[in-house]
CSV table of C-alpha atoms in Angstrom, one decimal:
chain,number,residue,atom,x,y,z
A,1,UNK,CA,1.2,9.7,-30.9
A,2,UNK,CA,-1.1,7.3,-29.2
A,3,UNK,CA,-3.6,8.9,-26.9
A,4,UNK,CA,-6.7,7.8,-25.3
A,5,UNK,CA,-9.8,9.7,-25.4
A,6,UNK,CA,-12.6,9.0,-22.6
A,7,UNK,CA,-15.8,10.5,-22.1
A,8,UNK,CA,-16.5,10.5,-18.4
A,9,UNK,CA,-20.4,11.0,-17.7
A,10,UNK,CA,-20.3,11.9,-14.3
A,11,UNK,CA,-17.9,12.7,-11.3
A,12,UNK,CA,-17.9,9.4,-10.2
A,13,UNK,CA,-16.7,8.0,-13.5
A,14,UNK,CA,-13.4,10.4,-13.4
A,15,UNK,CA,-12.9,8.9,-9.8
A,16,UNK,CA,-12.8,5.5,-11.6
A,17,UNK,CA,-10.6,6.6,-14.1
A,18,UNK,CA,-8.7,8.0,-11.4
A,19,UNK,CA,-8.2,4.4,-9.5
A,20,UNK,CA,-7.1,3.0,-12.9
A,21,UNK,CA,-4.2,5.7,-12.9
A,22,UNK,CA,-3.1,4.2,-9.6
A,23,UNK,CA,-2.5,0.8,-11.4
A,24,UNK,CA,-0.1,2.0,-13.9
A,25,UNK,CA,1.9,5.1,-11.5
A,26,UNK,CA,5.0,4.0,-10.2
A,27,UNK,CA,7.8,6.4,-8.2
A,28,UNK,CA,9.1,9.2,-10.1
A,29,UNK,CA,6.1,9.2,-12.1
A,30,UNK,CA,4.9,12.4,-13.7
A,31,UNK,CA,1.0,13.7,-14.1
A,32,UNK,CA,0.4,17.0,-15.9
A,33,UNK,CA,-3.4,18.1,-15.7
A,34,UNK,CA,-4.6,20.3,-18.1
A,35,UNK,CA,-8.3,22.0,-17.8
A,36,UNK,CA,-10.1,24.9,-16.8
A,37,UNK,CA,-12.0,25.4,-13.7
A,38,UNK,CA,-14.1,22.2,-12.7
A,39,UNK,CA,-13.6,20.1,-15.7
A,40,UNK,CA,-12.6,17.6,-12.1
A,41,UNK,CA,-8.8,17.9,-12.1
A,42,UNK,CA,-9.3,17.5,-8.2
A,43,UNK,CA,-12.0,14.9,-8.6
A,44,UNK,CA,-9.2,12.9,-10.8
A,45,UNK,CA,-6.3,13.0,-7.9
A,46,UNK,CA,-9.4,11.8,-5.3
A,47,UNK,CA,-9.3,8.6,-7.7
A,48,UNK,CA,-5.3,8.2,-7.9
A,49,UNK,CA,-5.1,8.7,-4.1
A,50,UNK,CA,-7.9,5.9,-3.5
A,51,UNK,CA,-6.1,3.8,-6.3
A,52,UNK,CA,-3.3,4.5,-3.9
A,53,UNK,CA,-5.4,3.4,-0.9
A,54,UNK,CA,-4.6,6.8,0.2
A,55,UNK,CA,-7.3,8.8,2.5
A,56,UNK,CA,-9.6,10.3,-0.2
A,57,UNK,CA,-11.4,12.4,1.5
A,58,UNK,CA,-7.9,14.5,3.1
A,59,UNK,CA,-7.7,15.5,-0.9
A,60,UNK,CA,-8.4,18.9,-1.8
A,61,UNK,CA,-7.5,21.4,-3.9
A,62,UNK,CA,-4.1,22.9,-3.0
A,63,UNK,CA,-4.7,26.2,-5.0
A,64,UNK,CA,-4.1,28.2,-1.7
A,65,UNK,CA,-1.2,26.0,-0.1
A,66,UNK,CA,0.4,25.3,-3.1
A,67,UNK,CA,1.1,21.5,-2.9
A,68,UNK,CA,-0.7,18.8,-0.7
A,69,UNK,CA,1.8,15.7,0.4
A,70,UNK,CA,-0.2,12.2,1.1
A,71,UNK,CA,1.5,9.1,2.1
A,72,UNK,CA,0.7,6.0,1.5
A,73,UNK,CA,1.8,2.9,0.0
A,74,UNK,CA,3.8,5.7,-2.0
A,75,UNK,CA,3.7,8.9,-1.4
A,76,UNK,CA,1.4,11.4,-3.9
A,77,UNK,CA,3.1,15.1,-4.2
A,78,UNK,CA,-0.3,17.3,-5.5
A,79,UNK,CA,0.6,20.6,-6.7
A,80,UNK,CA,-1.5,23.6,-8.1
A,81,UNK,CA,0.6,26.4,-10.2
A,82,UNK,CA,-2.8,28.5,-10.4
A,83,UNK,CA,-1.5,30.9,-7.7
A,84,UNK,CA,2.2,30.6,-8.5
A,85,UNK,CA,3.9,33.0,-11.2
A,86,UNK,CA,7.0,32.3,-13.0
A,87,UNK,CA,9.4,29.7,-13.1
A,88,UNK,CA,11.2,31.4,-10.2
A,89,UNK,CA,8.2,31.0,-7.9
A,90,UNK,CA,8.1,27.4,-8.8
A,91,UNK,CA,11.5,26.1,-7.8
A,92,UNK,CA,10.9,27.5,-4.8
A,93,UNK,CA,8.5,25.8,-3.5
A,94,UNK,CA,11.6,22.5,-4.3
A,95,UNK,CA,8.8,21.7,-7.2
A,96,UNK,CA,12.2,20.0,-8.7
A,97,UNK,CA,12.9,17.6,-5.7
A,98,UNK,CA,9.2,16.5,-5.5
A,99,UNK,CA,9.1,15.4,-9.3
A,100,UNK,CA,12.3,13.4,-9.2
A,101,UNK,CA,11.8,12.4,-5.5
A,102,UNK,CA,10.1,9.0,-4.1
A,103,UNK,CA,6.8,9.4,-5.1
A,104,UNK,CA,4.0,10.2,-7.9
A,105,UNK,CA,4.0,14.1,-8.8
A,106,UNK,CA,0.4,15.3,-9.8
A,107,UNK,CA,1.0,19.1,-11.0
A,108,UNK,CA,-2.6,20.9,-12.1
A,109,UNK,CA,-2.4,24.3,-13.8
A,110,UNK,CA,0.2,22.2,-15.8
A,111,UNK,CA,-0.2,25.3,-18.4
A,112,UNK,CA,1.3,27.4,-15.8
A,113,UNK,CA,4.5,25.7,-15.5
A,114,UNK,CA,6.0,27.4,-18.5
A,115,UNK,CA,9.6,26.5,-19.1
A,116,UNK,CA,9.2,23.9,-15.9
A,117,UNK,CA,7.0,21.8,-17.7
A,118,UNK,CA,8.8,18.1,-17.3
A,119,UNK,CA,10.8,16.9,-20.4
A,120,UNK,CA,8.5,13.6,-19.7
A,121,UNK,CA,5.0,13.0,-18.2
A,122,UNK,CA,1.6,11.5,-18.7
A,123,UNK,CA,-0.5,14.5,-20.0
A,124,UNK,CA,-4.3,14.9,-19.4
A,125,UNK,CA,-6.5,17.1,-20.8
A,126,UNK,CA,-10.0,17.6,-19.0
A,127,UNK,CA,-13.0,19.8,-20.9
A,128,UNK,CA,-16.2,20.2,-20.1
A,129,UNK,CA,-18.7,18.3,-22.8
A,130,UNK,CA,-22.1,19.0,-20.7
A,131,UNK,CA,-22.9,20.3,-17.3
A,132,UNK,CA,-22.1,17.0,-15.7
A,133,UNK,CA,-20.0,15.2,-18.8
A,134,UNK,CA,-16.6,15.7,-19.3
A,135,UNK,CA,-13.8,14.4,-21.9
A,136,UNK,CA,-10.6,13.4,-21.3
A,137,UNK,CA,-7.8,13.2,-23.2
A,138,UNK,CA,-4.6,11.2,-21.8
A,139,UNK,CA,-1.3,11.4,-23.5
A,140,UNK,CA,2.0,9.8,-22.9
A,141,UNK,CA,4.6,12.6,-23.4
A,142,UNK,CA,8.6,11.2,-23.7
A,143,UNK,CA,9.9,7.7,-24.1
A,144,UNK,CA,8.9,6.9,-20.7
A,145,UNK,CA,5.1,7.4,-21.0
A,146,UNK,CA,4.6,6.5,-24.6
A,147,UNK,CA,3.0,3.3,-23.7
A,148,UNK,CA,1.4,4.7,-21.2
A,149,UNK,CA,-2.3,5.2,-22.8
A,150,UNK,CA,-2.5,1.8,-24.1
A,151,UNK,CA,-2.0,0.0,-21.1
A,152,UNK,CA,-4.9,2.5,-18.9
A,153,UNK,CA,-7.0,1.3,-21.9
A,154,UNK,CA,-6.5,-2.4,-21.3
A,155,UNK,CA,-7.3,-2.2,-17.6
B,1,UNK,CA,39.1,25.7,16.7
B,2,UNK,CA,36.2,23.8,16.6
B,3,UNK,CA,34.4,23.8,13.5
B,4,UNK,CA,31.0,22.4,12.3
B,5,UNK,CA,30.7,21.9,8.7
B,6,UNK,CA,28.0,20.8,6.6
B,7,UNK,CA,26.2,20.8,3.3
B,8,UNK,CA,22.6,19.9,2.0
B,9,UNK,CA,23.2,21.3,-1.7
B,10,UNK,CA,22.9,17.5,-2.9
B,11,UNK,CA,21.1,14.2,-2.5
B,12,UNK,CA,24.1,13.4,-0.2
B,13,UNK,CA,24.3,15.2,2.7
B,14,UNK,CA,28.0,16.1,4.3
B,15,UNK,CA,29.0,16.8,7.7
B,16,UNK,CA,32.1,16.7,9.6
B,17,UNK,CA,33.4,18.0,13.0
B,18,UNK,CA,37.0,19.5,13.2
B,19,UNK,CA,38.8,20.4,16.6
B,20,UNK,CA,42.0,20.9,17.2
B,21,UNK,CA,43.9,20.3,14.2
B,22,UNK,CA,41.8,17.1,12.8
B,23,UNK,CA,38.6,15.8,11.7
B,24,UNK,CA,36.6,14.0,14.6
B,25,UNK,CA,33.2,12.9,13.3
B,26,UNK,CA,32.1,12.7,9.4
B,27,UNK,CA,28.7,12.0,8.4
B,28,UNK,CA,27.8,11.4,4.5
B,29,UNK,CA,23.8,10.2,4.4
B,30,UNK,CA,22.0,9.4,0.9
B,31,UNK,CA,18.9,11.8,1.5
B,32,UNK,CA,16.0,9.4,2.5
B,33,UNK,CA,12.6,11.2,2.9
B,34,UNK,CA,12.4,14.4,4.8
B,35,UNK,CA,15.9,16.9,5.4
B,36,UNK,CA,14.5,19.0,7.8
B,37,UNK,CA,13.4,16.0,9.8
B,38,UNK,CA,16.7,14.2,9.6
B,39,UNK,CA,19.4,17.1,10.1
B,40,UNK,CA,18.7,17.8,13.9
B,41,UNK,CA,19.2,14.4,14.8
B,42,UNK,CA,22.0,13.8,12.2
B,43,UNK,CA,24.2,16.7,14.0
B,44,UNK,CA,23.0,15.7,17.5
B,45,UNK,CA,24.7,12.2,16.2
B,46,UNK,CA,28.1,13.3,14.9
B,47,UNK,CA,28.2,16.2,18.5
B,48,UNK,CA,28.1,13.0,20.7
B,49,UNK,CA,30.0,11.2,18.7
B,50,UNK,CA,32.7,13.8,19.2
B,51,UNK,CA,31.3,14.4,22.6
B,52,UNK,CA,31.2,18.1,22.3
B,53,UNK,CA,28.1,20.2,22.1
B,54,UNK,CA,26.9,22.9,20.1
B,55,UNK,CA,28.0,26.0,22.7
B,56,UNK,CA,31.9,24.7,21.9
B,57,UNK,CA,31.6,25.1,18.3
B,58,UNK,CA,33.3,28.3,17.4
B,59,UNK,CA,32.5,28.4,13.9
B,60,UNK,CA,30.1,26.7,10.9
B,61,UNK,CA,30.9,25.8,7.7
B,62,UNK,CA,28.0,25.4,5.2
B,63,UNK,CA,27.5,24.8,1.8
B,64,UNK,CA,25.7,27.2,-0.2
B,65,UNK,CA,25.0,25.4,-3.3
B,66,UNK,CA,24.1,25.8,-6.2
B,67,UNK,CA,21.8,23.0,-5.8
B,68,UNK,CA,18.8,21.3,-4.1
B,69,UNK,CA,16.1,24.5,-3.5
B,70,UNK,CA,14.8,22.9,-0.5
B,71,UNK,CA,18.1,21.1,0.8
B,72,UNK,CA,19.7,24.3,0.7
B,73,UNK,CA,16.7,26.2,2.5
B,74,UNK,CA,16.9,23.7,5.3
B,75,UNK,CA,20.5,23.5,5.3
B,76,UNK,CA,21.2,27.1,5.9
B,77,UNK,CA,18.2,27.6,7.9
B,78,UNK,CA,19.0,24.9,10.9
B,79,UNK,CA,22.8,26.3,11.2
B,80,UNK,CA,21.3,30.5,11.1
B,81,UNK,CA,19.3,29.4,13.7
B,82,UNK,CA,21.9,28.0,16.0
B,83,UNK,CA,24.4,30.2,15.3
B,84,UNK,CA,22.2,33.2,15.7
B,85,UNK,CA,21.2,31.8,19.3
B,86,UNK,CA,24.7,31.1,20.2
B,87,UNK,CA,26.3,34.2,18.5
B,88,UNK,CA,28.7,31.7,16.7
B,89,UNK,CA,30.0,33.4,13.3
B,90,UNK,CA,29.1,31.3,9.4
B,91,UNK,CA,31.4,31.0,6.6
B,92,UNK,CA,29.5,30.0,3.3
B,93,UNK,CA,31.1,28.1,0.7
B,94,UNK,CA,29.8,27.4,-2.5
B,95,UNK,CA,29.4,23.8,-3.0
B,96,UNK,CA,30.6,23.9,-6.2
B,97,UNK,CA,34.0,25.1,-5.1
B,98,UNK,CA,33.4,22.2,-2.4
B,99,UNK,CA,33.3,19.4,-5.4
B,100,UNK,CA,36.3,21.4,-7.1
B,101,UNK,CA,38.9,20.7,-4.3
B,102,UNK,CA,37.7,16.8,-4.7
B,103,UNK,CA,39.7,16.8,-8.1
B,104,UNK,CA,43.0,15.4,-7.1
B,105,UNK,CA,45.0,16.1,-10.6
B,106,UNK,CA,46.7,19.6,-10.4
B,107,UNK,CA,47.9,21.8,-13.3
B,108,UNK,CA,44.8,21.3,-15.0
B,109,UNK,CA,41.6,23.3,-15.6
B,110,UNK,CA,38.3,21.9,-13.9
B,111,UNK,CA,34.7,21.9,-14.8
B,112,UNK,CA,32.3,21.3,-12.4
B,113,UNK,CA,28.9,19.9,-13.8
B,114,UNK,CA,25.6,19.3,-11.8
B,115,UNK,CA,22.3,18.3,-13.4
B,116,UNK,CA,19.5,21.6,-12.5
B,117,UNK,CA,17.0,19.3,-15.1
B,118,UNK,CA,15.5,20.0,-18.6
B,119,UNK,CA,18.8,20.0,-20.2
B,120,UNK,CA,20.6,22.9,-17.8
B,121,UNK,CA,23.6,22.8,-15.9
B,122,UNK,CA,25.1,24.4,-13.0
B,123,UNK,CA,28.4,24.8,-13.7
B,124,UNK,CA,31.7,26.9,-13.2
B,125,UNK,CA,35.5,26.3,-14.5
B,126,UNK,CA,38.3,26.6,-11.8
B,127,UNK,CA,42.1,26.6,-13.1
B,128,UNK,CA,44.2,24.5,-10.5
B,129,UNK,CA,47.9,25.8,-10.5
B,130,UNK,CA,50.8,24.0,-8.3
B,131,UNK,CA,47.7,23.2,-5.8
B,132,UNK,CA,45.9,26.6,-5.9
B,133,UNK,CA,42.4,26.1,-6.8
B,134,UNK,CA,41.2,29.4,-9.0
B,135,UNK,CA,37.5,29.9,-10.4
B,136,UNK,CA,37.3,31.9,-13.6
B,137,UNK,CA,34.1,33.7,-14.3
B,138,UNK,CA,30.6,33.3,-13.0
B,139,UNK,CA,28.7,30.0,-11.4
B,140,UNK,CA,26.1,29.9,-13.9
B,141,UNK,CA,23.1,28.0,-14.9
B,142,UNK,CA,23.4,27.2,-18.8
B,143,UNK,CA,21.9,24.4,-21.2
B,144,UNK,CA,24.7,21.8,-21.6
B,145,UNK,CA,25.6,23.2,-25.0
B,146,UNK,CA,26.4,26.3,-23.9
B,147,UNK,CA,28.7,25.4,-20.9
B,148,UNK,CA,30.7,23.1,-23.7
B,149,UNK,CA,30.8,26.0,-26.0
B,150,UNK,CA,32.3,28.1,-23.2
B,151,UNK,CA,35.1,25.7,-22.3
B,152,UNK,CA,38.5,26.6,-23.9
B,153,UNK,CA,40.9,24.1,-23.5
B,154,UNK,CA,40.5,20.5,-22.2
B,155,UNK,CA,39.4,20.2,-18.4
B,156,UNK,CA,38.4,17.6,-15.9
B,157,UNK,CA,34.9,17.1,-15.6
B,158,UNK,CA,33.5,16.4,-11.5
B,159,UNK,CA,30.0,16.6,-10.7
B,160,UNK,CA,26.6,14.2,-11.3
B,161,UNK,CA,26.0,16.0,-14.3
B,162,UNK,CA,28.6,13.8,-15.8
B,163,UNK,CA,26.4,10.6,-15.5
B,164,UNK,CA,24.0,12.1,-17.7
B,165,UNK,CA,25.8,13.8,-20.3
B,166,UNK,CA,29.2,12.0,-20.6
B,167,UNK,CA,28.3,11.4,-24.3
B,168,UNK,CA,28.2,15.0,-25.0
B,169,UNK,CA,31.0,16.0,-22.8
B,170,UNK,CA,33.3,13.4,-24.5
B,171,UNK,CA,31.8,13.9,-28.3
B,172,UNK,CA,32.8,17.4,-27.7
B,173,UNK,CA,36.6,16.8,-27.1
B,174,UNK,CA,36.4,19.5,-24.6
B,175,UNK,CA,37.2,16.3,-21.9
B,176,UNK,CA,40.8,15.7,-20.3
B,177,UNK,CA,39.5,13.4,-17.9
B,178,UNK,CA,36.5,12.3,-16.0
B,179,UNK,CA,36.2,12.2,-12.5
B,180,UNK,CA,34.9,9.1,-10.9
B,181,UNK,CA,31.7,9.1,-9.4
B,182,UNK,CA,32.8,9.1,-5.6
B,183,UNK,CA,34.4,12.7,-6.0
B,184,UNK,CA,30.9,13.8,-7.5
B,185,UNK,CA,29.5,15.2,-4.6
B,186,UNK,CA,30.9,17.4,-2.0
B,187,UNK,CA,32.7,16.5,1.0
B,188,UNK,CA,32.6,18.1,4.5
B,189,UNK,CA,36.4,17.5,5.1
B,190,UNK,CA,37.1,19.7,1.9
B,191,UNK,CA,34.9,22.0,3.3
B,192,UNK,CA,36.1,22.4,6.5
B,193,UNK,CA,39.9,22.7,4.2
B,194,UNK,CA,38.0,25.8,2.3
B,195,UNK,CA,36.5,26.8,5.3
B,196,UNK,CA,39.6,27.2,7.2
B,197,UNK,CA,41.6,29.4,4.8
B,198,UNK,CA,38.7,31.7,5.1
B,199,UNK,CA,38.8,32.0,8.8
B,200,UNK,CA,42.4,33.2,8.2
B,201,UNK,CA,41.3,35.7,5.9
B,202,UNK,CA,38.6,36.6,8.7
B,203,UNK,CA,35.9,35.6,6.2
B,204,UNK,CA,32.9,35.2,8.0
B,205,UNK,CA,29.5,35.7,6.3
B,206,UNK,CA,26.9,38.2,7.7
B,207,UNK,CA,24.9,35.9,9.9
B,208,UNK,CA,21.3,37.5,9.0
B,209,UNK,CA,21.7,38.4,5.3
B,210,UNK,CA,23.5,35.1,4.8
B,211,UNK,CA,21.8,33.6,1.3
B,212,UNK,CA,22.0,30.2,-0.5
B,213,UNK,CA,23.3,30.7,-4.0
B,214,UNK,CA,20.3,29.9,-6.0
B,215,UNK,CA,20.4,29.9,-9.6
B,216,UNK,CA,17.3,30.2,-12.1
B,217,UNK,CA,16.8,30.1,-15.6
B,218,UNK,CA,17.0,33.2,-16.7
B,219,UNK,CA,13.9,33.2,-18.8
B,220,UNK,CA,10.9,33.1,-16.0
B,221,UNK,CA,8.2,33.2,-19.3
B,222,UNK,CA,4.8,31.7,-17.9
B,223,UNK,CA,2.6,30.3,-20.5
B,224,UNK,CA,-0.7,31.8,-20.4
C-alpha cells in the first residue's frame, strides 16, 4: 500500500499540508483523521478550508456540536465522533447523506466510527513526535484513493 | 377529499395534490442542497398551483421510509407541524411499499432493494396476486447476501439498489425481471393510491407518536 509519511515541525507546517489536501479533494471525497488529543487534527481542516478559500478562522473543533458545515467553492462537512456513541448515534446526525453528498467530508475520531467507517477514504494518521513536532501518515484506503498519496507528494 | 401527499425518504423528493377524485399538482425534485430549506416553498408551489391552501387539505400522506435519516426527519417533521396546527389527521406509508405499487407486472413476487451503504440493503419482498400488492415478512436492513439468500423463488427487483448490485442480483438467478430505473423511486400518485385505501380502513396515524421507519445495523459495536 503506498502511503506517505511527513514530519510536520510545527503547526504551521500541518496548515500547509492542509492547503495541499485542498488541491487534490474533489466532491464526495472522504477524509478519516486518526490521532489523539492535539496531534492538530483541527489545525489540518484550518489548512483544507484555506486550500478551499474557505474562512479559516470560522473552523473549530466540532466536538460539542457534532459537525461544522462551511461553504465555499465546495462545501466542507467537518464532523467529530468523540462525543457520539454507536453507530445508531451516528446515522442520526444524516452522517450518511453528508459523506455521499456535494461536498468534502472530514470525519475526526475516525476510530469511533466503528462499523460506519467508509468502505473508501483518504486515511490520516497524526502522532505526536515532540512537543511541537508531529508525524503524519496519509493513506489511500479503496480503489478510489489508492493514488491518492503519490500525487499530495508531487505537489 | 383533499389530500396532500409527499415523501423525502430518497434523493427525489415526491409530492402530489389530490381533490376530488384526481391528481391536481405533482412535484418530483432531484434533492439539490438543503431539504428543509426547499420543502416549504416546494408545497407552497404545488398549493397555488392547485389554488388551494393548507386549511382545505383534509388529510396528508407521507412517506416514512426506510431511507434518507435526515430527509425523512425533515419530511415528517414539516407535515406534524402543519397538521398538528390545523388538526388535520396523517397516514404513513412506508416508502418501500410506495416503490412496490410502481411494479406494473402482476402475479409475480417483488423485491424492493435500496442502497443503506457498506454493502447493506433495505429491503422487503411483496407477493402481487390478480393486483393485490402483499408484503411478506419484515422491512429489514441486511448485507446483499443475505437478502439474496432469503429470496425463494424468482421476483422482480425495483429500487436504486439495483444499479449497484445488478451483477449479484442476476449471478444469483434469484432475478425474474429488473425494473427500469424510472420506477426506482417512489411516486406521490401511488402514494396518494395507498394512502387512499387506508382512509377507507380509517387508518390514520397517531399525529404525535407518528415515527419514520428508521433502520440500523443491528450491530452498533464502537471501536475503542
Amino acid at each position: 500500500m503506498p502511503e506517505l509519511r511527513i514530519n510536520s515541525k510545527s503547526s504551521k507546517d500541518t496548515i500547509k499540508l492542509g492547503r495541499q489536501l485542498a488541491k487534490v479533494v474533489s466532491p464526495e471525497f472522504i477524509i478519516c483523521l486518526f490521532g489523539d488529543l492535539g496531534t492538530g487534527k483541527t489545525t489540518l481542516v484550518k489548512g483544507i478550508a484555506e486550500g478551499l478559500k474557505l474562512s479559516a478562522s470560522k473552523v473549530n473543533s466540532p466536538s460539542f456540536v457534532l459537525m461544522n458545515i462551511y461553504e465555499g467553492r465546495m462545501p466542507l462537512y467537518h464532523f467529530d465522533l468523540y462525543r457520539l456513541e454507536g453507530t445508531k448515534s451516528i446515522l442520526e446526525i444524516g452522517y450518511d447523506e453528508f459523506l455521499y453528498g456535494k461536498g468534502v467530508a472530514v470525519i475526526e475520531w475516525a476510530e469511533r466510527a466503528g462499523k460506519m467507517i467508509p468502505e473508501e477514504y483518504l486515511k490520516i494518521t497524526l502522532a505526536h513526535k515532540t512537543e511541537n513536532e508531529r508525524v503524519i501518515i496519509i493513506k489511500g484506503i479503496g480503489e478510489k484513493y489508492r493514488g491518492i498519496p503519490g500525487r499530495i507528494k508531487q505537489l | 377529499m383533499n389530500i396532500l401527499a409527499i415523501d423525502t425518504s430518497t434523493a427525489n423528493l415526491t409530492l402530489a395534490l389530490f381533490s376530488e377524485g384526481k391528481i391536481i399538482a405533482k412535484r418530483n425534485k432531484k434533492s439539490q442542497g438543503i431539504l428543509s430549506e426547499s420543502i416549504i416553498p416546494i408545497i407552497d408551489g404545488a398549493l397555488k398551483k392547485a389554488v388551494l391552501s393548507l386549511s382545505d387539505i383534509d388529510c396528508f400522506a407521507v412517506g416514512l421510509g426506510p431511507g434518507s435519516f435526515t430527509g425523512l426527519r425533515v419530511g415528517l417533521a414539516t407535515i406534524k407541524g402543519f397538521a398538528t396546527a390545523l388538526k388535520i389527521p396523517i397516514i404513513g406509508v412506508s416508502s418501500l411499499d410506495i416503490i412496490a405499487s410502481n411494479v406494473r407486472k402482476d402475479n409475480v413476487q417483488i423485491c424492493i432493494v435500496l442502497d443503506a451503504r457498506r454493502g447493506n440493503v433495505f429491503a422487503a419482498i411483496y407477493n402481487k396476486e390478480n393486483g393485490v400488492l402483499k408484503r411478506s415478512g419484515e422491512y429489514f436492513l441486511a448485507p446483499i447476501d443475505e437478502l439474496l439468500k432469503r429470496i425463494k423463488k424468482q421476483a422482480v427487483f425495483c429500487g436504486d439498489g439495483v444499479s449497484i448490485y445488478k451483477d449479484k442480483i442476476i449471478n444469483s438467478g434469484k432475478a425474474l425481471l429488473i425494473e427500469e430505473e424510472k420506477n426506482w423511486f417512489p411516486k406521490a400518485e401511488n402514494l396518494i393510491m395507498l394512502a387512499l385505501k387506508k382512509a377507507a380502513l380509517k387508518e390514520f396515524a397517531n399525529n404525535d407518536t407518528l415515527k419514520p421507519l428508521y433502520l440500523y445495523p443491528d450491530d452498533c459495536q464502537v471501536q475503542k
